[in-house]
Coordinates of C-alpha atoms and ligand atoms in Angstrom, one line a residue:
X18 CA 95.5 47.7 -63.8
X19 CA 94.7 44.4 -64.9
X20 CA 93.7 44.3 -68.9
X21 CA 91.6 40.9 -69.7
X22 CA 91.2 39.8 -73.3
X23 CA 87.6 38.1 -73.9
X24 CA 84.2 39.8 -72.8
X25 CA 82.6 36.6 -72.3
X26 CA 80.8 35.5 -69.2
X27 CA 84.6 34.9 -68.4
X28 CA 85.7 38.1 -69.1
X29 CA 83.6 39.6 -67.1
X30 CA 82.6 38.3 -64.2
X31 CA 86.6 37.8 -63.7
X32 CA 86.6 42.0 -64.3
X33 CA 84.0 42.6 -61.8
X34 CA 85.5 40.5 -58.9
X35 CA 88.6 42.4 -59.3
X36 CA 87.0 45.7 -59.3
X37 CA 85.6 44.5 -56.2
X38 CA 88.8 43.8 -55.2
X39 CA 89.8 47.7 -55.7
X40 CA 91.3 46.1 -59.0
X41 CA 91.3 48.4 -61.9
X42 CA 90.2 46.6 -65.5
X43 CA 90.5 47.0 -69.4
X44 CA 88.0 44.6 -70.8
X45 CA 89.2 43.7 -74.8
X46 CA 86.3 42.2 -77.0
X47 CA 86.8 41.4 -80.3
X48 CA 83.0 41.3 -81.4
X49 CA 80.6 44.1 -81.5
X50 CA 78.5 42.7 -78.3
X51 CA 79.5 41.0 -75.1
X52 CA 78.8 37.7 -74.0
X53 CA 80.2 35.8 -76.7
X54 CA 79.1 32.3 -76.6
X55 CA 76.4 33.5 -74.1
X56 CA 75.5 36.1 -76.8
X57 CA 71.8 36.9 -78.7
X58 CA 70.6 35.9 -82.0
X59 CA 68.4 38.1 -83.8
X60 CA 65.3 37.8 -86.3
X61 CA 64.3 40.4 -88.4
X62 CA 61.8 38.3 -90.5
X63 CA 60.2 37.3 -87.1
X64 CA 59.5 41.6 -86.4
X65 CA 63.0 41.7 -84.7
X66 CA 62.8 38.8 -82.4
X67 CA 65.6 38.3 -80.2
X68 CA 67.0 35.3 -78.6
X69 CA 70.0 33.0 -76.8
X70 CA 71.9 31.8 -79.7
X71 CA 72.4 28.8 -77.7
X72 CA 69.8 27.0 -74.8
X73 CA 71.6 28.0 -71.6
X74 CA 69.6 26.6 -68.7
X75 CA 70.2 28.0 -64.8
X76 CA 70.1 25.6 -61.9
X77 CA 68.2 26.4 -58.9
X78 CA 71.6 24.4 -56.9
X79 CA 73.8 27.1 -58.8
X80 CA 75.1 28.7 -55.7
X81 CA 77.3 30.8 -57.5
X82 CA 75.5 32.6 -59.9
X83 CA 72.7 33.1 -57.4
X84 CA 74.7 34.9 -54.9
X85 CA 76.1 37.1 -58.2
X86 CA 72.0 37.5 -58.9
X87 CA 71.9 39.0 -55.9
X88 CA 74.8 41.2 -55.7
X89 CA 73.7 42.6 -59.4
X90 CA 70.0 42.9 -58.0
X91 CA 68.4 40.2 -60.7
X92 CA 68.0 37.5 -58.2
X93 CA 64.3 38.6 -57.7
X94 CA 64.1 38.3 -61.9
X95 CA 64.9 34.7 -61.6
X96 CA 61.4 32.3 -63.0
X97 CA 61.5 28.7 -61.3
X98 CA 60.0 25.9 -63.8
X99 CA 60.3 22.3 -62.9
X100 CA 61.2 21.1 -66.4
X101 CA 60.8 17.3 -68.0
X102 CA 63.2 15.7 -70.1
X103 CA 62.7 12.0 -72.4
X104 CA 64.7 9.8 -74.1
X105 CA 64.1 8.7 -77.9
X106 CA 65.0 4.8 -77.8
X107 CA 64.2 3.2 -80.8
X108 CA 61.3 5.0 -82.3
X109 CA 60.0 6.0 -79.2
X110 CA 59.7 8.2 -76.7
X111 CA 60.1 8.0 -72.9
X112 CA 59.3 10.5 -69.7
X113 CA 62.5 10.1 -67.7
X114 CA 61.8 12.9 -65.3
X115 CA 60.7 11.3 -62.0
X116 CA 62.4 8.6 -60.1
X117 CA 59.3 6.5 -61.0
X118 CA 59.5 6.8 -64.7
X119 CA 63.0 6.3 -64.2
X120 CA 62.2 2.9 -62.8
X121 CA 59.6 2.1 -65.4
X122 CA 62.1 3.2 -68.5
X123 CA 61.1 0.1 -70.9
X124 CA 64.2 -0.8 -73.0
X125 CA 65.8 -1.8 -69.8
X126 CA 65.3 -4.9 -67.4
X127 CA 63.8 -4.3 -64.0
X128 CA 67.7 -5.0 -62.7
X129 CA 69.1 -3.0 -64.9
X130 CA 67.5 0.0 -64.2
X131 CA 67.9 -0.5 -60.6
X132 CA 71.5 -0.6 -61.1
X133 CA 71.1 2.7 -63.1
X134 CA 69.4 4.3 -60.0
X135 CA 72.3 3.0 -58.1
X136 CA 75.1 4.8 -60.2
X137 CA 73.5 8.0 -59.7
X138 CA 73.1 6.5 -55.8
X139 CA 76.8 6.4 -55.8
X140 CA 77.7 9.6 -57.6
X141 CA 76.1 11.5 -55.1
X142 CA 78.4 9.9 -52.6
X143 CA 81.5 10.5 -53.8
X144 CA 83.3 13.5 -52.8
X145 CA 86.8 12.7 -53.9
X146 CA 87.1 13.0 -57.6
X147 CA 90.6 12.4 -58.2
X148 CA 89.8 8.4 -57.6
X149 CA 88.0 8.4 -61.1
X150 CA 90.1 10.5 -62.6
X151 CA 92.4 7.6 -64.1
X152 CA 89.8 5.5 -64.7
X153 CA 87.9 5.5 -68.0
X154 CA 84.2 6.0 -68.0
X155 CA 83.0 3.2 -69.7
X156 CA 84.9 1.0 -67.6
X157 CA 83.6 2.4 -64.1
X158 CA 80.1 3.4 -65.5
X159 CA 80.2 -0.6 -66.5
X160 CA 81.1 -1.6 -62.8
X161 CA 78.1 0.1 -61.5
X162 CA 75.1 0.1 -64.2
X163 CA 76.2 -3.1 -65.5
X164 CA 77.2 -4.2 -69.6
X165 CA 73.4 -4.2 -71.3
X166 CA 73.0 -0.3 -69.7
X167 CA 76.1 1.0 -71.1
X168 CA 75.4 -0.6 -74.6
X169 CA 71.9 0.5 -74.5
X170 CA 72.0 4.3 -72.6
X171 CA 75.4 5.5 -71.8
X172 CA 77.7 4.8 -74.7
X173 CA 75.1 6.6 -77.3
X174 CA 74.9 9.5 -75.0
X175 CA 78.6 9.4 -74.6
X176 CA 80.0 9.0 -78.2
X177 CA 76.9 11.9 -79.3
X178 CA 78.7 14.0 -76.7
X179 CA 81.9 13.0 -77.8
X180 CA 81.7 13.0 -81.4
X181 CA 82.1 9.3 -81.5
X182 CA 84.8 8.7 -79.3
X183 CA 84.7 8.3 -75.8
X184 CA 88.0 6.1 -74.9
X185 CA 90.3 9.4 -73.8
X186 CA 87.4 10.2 -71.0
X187 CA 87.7 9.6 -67.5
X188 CA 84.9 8.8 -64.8
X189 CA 84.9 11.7 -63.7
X190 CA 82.7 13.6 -66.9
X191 CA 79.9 11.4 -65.7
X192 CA 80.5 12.2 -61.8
X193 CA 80.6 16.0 -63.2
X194 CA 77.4 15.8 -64.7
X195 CA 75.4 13.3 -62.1
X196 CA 76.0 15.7 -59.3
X197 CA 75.1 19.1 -61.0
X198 CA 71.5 18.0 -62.3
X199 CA 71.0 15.9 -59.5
X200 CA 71.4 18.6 -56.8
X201 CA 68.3 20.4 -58.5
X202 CA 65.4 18.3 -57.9
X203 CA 62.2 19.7 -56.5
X204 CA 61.6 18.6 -52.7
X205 CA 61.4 14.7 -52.7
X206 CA 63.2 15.0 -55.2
X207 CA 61.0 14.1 -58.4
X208 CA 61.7 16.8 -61.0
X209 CA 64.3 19.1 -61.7
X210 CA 64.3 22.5 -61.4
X211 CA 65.7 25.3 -63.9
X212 CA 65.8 28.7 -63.6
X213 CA 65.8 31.8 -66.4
X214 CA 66.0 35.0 -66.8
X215 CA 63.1 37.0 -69.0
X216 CA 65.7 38.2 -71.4
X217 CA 67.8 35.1 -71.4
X218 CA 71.8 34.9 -70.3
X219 CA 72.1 38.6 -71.7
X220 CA 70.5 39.6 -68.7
X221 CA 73.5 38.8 -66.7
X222 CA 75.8 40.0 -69.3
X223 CA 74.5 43.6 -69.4
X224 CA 73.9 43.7 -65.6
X225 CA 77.8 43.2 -65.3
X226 CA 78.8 45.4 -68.1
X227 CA 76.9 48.1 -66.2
X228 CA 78.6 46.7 -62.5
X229 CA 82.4 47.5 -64.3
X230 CA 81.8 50.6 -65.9
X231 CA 79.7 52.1 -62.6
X232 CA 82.9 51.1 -60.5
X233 CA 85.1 52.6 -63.3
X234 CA 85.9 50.0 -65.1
X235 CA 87.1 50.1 -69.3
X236 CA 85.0 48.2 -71.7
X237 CA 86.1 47.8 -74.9
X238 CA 84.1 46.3 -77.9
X239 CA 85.4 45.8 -81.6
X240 CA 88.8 45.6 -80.4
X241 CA 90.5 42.4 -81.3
X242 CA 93.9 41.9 -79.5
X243 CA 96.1 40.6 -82.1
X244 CA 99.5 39.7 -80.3
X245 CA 100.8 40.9 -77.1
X246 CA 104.2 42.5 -76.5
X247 CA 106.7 41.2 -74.2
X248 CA 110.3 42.6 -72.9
X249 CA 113.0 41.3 -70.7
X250 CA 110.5 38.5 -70.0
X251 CA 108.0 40.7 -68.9
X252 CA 104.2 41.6 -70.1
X253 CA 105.0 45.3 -71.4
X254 CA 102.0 45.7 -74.3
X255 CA 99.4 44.5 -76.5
X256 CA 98.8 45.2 -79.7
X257 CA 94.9 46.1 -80.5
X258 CA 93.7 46.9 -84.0
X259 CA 97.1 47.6 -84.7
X260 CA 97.0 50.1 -82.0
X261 CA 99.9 49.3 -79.8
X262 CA 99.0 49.9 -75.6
X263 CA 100.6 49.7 -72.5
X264 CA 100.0 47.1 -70.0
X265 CA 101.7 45.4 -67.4
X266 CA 99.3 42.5 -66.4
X267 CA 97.2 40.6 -68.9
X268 CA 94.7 37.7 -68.2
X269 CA 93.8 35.9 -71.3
X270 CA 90.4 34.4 -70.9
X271 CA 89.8 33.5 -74.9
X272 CA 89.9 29.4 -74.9
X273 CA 93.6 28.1 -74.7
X274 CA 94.6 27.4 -78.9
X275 CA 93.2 31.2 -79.6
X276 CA 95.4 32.4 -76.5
X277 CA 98.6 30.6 -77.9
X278 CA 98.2 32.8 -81.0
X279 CA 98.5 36.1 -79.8
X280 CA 101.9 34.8 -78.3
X281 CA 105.1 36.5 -79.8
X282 CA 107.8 34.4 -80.5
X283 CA 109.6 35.4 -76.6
X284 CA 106.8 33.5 -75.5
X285 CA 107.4 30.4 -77.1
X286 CA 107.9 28.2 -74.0
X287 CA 104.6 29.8 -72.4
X288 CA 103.2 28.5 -75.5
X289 CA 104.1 24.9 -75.3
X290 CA 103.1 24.4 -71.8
X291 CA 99.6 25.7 -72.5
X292 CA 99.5 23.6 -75.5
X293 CA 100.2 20.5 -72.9
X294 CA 96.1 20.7 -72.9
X295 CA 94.8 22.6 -75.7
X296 CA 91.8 20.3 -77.2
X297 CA 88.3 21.2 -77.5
X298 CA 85.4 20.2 -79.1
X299 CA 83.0 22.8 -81.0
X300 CA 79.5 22.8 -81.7
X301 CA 77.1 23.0 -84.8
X302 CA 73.9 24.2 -83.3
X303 CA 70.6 24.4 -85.6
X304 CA 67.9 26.4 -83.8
X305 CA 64.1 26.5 -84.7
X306 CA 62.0 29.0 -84.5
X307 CA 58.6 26.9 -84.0
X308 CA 54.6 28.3 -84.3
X309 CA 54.1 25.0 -82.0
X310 CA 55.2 23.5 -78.6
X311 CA 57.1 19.9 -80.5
X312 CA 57.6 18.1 -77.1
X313 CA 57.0 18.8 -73.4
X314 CA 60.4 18.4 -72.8
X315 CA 63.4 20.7 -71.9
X316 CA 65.8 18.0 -73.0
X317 CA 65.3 14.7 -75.2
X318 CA 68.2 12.4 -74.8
X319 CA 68.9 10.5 -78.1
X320 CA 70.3 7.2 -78.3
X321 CA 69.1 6.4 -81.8
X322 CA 72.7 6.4 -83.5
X323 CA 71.6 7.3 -86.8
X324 CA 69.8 10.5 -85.8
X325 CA 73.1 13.0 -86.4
X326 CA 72.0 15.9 -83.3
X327 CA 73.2 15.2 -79.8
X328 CA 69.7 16.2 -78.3
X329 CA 66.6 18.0 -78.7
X330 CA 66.2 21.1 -76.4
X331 CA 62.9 22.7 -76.1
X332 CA 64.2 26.0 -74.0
X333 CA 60.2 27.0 -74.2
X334 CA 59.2 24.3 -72.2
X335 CA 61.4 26.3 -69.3
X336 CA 61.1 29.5 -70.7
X337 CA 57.8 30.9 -71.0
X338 CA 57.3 31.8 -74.6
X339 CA 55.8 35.1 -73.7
X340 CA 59.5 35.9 -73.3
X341 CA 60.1 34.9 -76.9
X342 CA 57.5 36.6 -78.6
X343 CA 55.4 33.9 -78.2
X344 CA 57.1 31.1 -80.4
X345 CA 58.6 27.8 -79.6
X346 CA 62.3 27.6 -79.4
X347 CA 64.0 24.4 -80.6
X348 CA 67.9 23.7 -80.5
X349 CA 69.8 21.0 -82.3
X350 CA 73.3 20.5 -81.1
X351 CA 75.9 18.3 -82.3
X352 CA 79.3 18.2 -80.9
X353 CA 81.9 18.1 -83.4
X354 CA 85.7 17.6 -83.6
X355 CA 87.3 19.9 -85.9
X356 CA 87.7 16.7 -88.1
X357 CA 83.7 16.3 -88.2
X358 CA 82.4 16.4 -91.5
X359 CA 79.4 18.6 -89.9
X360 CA 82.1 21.0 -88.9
X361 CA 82.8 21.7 -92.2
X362 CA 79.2 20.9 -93.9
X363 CA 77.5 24.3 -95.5
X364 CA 74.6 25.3 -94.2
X365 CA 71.8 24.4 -97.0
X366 CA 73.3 20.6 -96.8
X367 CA 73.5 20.9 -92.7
X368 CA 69.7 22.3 -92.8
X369 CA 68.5 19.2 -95.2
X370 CA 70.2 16.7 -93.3
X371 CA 69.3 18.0 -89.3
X372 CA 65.2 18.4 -90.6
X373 CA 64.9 15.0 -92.9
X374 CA 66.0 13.8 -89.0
X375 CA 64.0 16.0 -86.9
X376 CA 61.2 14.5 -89.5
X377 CA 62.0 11.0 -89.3
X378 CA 61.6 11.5 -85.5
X379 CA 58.2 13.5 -85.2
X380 CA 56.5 12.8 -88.7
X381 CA 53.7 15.4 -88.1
X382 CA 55.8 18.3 -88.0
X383 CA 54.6 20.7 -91.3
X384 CA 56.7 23.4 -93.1
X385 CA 54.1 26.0 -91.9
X386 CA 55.3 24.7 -88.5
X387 CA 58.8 26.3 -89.2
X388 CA 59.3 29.8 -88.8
X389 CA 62.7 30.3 -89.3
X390 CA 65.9 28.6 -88.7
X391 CA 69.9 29.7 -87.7
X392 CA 72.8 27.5 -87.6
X393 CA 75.6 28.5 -85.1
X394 CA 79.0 27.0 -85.1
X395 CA 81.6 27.6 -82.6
X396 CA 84.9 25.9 -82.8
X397 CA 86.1 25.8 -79.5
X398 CA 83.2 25.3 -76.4
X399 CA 83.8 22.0 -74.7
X400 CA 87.5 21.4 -72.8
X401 CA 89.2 18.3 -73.7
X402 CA 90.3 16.2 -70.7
X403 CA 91.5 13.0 -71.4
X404 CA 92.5 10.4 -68.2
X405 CA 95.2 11.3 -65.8
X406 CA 95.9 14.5 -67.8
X407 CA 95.0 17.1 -64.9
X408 CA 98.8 17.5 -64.6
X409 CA 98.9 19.0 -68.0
X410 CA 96.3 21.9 -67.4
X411 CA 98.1 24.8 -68.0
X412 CA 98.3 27.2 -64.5
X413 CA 97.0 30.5 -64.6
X414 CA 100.6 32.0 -63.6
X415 CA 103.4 32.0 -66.6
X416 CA 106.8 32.2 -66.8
X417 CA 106.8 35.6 -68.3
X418 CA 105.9 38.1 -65.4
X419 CA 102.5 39.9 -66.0
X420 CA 101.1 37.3 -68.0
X421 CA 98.3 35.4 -66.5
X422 CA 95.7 32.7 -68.3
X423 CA 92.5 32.1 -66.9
X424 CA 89.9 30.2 -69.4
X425 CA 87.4 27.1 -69.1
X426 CA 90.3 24.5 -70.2
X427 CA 91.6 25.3 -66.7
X428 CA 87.8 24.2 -65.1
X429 CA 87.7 21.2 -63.7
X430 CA 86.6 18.2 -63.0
X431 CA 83.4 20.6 -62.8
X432 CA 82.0 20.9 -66.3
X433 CA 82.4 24.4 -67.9
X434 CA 78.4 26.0 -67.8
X435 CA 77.5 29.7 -66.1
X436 CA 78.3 28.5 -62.6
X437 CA 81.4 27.0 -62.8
X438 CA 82.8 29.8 -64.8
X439 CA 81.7 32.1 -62.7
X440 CA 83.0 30.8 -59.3
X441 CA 86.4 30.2 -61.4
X442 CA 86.6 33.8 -61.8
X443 CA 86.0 34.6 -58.5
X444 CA 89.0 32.0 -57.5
X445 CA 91.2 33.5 -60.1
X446 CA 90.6 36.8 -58.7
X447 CA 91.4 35.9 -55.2
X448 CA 94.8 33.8 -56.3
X449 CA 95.7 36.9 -58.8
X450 CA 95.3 39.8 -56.4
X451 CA 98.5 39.8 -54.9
X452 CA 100.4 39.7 -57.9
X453 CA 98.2 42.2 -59.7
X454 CA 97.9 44.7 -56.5
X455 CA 100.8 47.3 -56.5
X456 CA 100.8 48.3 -60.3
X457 CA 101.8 51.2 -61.5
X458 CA 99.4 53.4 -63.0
X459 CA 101.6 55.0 -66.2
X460 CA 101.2 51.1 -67.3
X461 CA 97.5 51.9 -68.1
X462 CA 98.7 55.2 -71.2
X463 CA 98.3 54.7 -74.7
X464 CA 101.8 54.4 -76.5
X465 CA 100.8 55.3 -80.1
Ligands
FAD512 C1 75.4 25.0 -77.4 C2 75.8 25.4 -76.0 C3 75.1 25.1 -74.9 C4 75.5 25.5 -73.6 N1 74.6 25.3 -72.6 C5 74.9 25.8 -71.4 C6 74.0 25.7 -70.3 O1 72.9 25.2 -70.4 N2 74.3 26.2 -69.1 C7 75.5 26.9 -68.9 O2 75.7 27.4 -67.8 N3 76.4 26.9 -69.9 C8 76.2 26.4 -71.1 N4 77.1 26.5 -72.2 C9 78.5 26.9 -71.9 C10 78.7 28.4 -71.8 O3 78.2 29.0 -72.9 C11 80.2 28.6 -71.7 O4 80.8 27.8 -70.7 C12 80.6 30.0 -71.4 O5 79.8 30.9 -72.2 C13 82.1 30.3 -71.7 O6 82.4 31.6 -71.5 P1 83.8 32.2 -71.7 O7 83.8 33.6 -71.4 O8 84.8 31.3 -71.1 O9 84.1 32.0 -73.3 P2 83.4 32.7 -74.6 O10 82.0 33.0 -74.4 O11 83.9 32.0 -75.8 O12 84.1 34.2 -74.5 C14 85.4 34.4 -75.0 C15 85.4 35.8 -75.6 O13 86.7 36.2 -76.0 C16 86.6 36.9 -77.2 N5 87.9 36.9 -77.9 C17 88.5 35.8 -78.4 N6 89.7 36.2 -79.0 C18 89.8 37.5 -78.8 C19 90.8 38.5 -79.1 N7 91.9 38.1 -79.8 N8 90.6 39.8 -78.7 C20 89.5 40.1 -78.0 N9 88.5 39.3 -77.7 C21 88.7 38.0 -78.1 C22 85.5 36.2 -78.0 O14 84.9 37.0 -79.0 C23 84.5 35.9 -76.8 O15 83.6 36.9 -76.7 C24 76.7 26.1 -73.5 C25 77.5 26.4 -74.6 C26 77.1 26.1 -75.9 C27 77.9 26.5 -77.1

């Protein structure tokens, strides 16, 4: 029996590939749904609309999560859209779908963008990462698109993503991200194309929630593990709503600084090897609920500094909005680091500031316009790793027998998104079974 804490895609995707495995699971989640940053928003004043609480887009090159479509029978669900995305430079906005536009792309000269086409060129090409993982990105992405592009395109994009600082990050964030999108364009290679499912990433969720319990697998919602018990340097318990249970093999998927607190003090060395790498960045996320389409685009790139949201994603204009009631779905993400002052900004002040923006940027948006609008904040979603630090990523093996760690810190140099996490979890399953194989099954009884 193998008990995981965190019924995220993580979680679960990790507890049905061991169930596959003959592997029987306890799946512990703290909140009162799965999926957690995958999860739904919902809008009573909209007649109960329901919705991603954050724009999760699907890759047609996603071999991963396809072959898990098809396994779970939603492959033939999927919807194919070949979506657009722009770039607001200076006041304006720019199609930067096609290769063409790409080459046409205004603030830059005729070289410079040909350089630009050339980076991505070379990114495709490269199939051993660990060459630029101690070199930092600005550096390498100036080698190959040249000093005017990186002032001009990538070091906005990169210090939006970053929350302002971009020094600690290697080549290989860019690599990451070239190779995924570019792998998805449409044949000849002139748009890319995204994937969804009708009822968004909860789709997937419940399709797996139904996989484990059908192959007799536990779920268990509302049940926050709050420290786990361990003997003669061995996993023997957790503890669960103050509920103490017996368990022999643990896998904690919940990001690495939550997983360090439900360490007891016996686990204090376990503790300070996983906090070797234990950064991440969190999110603020505004999302709109629009009576009108605001841009054709899934994604518009900002590099307009003063403009506080890292992008402007229009899941509509891959979803159909027949999906979503009918309405126009806008998300406003900014990156923050728990330092941010929009970390810690409330929500009327974060709402006034995010719109007087979006306003500044599309002046003919009205109030009637605006349905309704959420802010989500998550504080830990994007791994930090800085240069030459893969060394330091904790291993999903401890010291203390039984206790195992498997979370998207330990993804990489791929980026952490649907895919990724999901192929991780079928890898961790593989590397875990032997270890996990011959337990006993009293380890599995209630103790209290
Ligand atoms: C704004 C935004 C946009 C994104 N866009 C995309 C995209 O376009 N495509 C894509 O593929 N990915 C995208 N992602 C990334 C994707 O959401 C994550 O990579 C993925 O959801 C991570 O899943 P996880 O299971 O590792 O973590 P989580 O979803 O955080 O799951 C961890 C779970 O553990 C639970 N937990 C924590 N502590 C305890 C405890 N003590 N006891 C019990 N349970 C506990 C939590 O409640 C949570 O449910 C995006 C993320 C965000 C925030």
């Amino acid at each position: 029996m193998v008990d995981i804490i965190g019924g995220g895609i993580l979680g679960l995707s990790l507890a049905y590939e061991l169930l596959k495995r003959d592997i029987p699971v306890r799946v512990w989640e703290r909140a009162s749904t799965l999926g957690g940053l995958m999860g739904r928003t919902r809008f009573p004043e909209l007649g109960g609309l329901e919705c991603d609480r954050y724009y999760h887009a699907i890759l047609s090159s996603d071999r991963t999560l396809m072959s898990l479509f098809d396994e779970l029978g939603l492959r033939q669900r999927l919807h194919y859209t070949a979506t657009k995305m722009g770039f607001y430079h200076n006041g304006h906005i720019y199609p930067m779908s096609t290769p063409l536009e790409f080459l046409r792309f205004p603030p830059l000269r005729f070289i410079d963008r040909l350089r630009l086409a050339y980076t991505i060129l070379v990114c495709r090409r490269i199939t051993d990462w660990r060459s630029l993982e101690q070199i930092p990105v600005a550096e390498w992405l100036t080698r190959l698109s040249g000093e005017r592009t990186v002032r001009q395109v990538w070091a906005p994009l990169l210090r939006a993503k970053f929350d302002g600082d971009f020094s600690h990050v290697p080549a290989t964030y860019i690599w990451s991200r070239l190779v995924r999108t570019t792998d998805t364009r449409t044949k000849g290679g002139s748009r890319e194309v995204m994937c969804y499912l009708p009822n968004g990433y909860q789709e997937l969720i419940d399709a797996l929630a139904v996989a484990i319990r059908q192959r007799g697998g536990q779920i268990e919602l509302n049940a926050a593990v709050e420290t786990l018990r361990v003997e003669d340097n061995r996993i023997t318990g957790l503890v669960v709503n103050a509920q103490e249970i017996s368990a022999s093999n643990i896998v904690i998927t919940a990001q690495t600084p939550i997983a360090r607190r439900l360490l007891p003090p016996e686990a204090a060395m376990v503790s300070e090897r996983w906090g070797q790498l234990d950064g991440f960045l969190g999110i603020v996320c505004m999302l709109l609920v629009m009576r009108r389409r605001l841009t054709p685009y899934y994604t518009l790139n900002i590099t307009d500094e003063r403009i506080p949201f890292t992008g402007v994603i229009e899941t509509t204009n891959l979803i159909d909005p027949q999906y979503v009631g009918g309405y126009h779905l806008v998300y406003l993400p900014k990156y923050v680091a728990a330092t941010s002052p929009f970390a810690r900004m409330p929500d009327d002040e974060l709402r006034t500031v995010f719109l007087s923006y979006l306003r500044h940027m599309f002046p003919d948006i009205r109030d009637e316009d605006i349905l309704a609008i959420r802010i989500g904040r998550e504080r830990y979603v994007e791994p930090i790793h800085p240069i030459g630090a893969t060394d330091r990523i904790p291993p999903i093996t401890s010291d203390i027998e039984g206790l195992l760690l498997a979370n998207t810190g330990q993804i990489y140099p791929q980026l952490t998104n649907g895919e990724s996490v999901c192929a991780f979890a079928r890898s961790v399953a593989t590397q875990i079974l032997p270890l996990v194989k011959n337990t006993p099954s009293a380890a599995i009884s209630l103790c209290s």
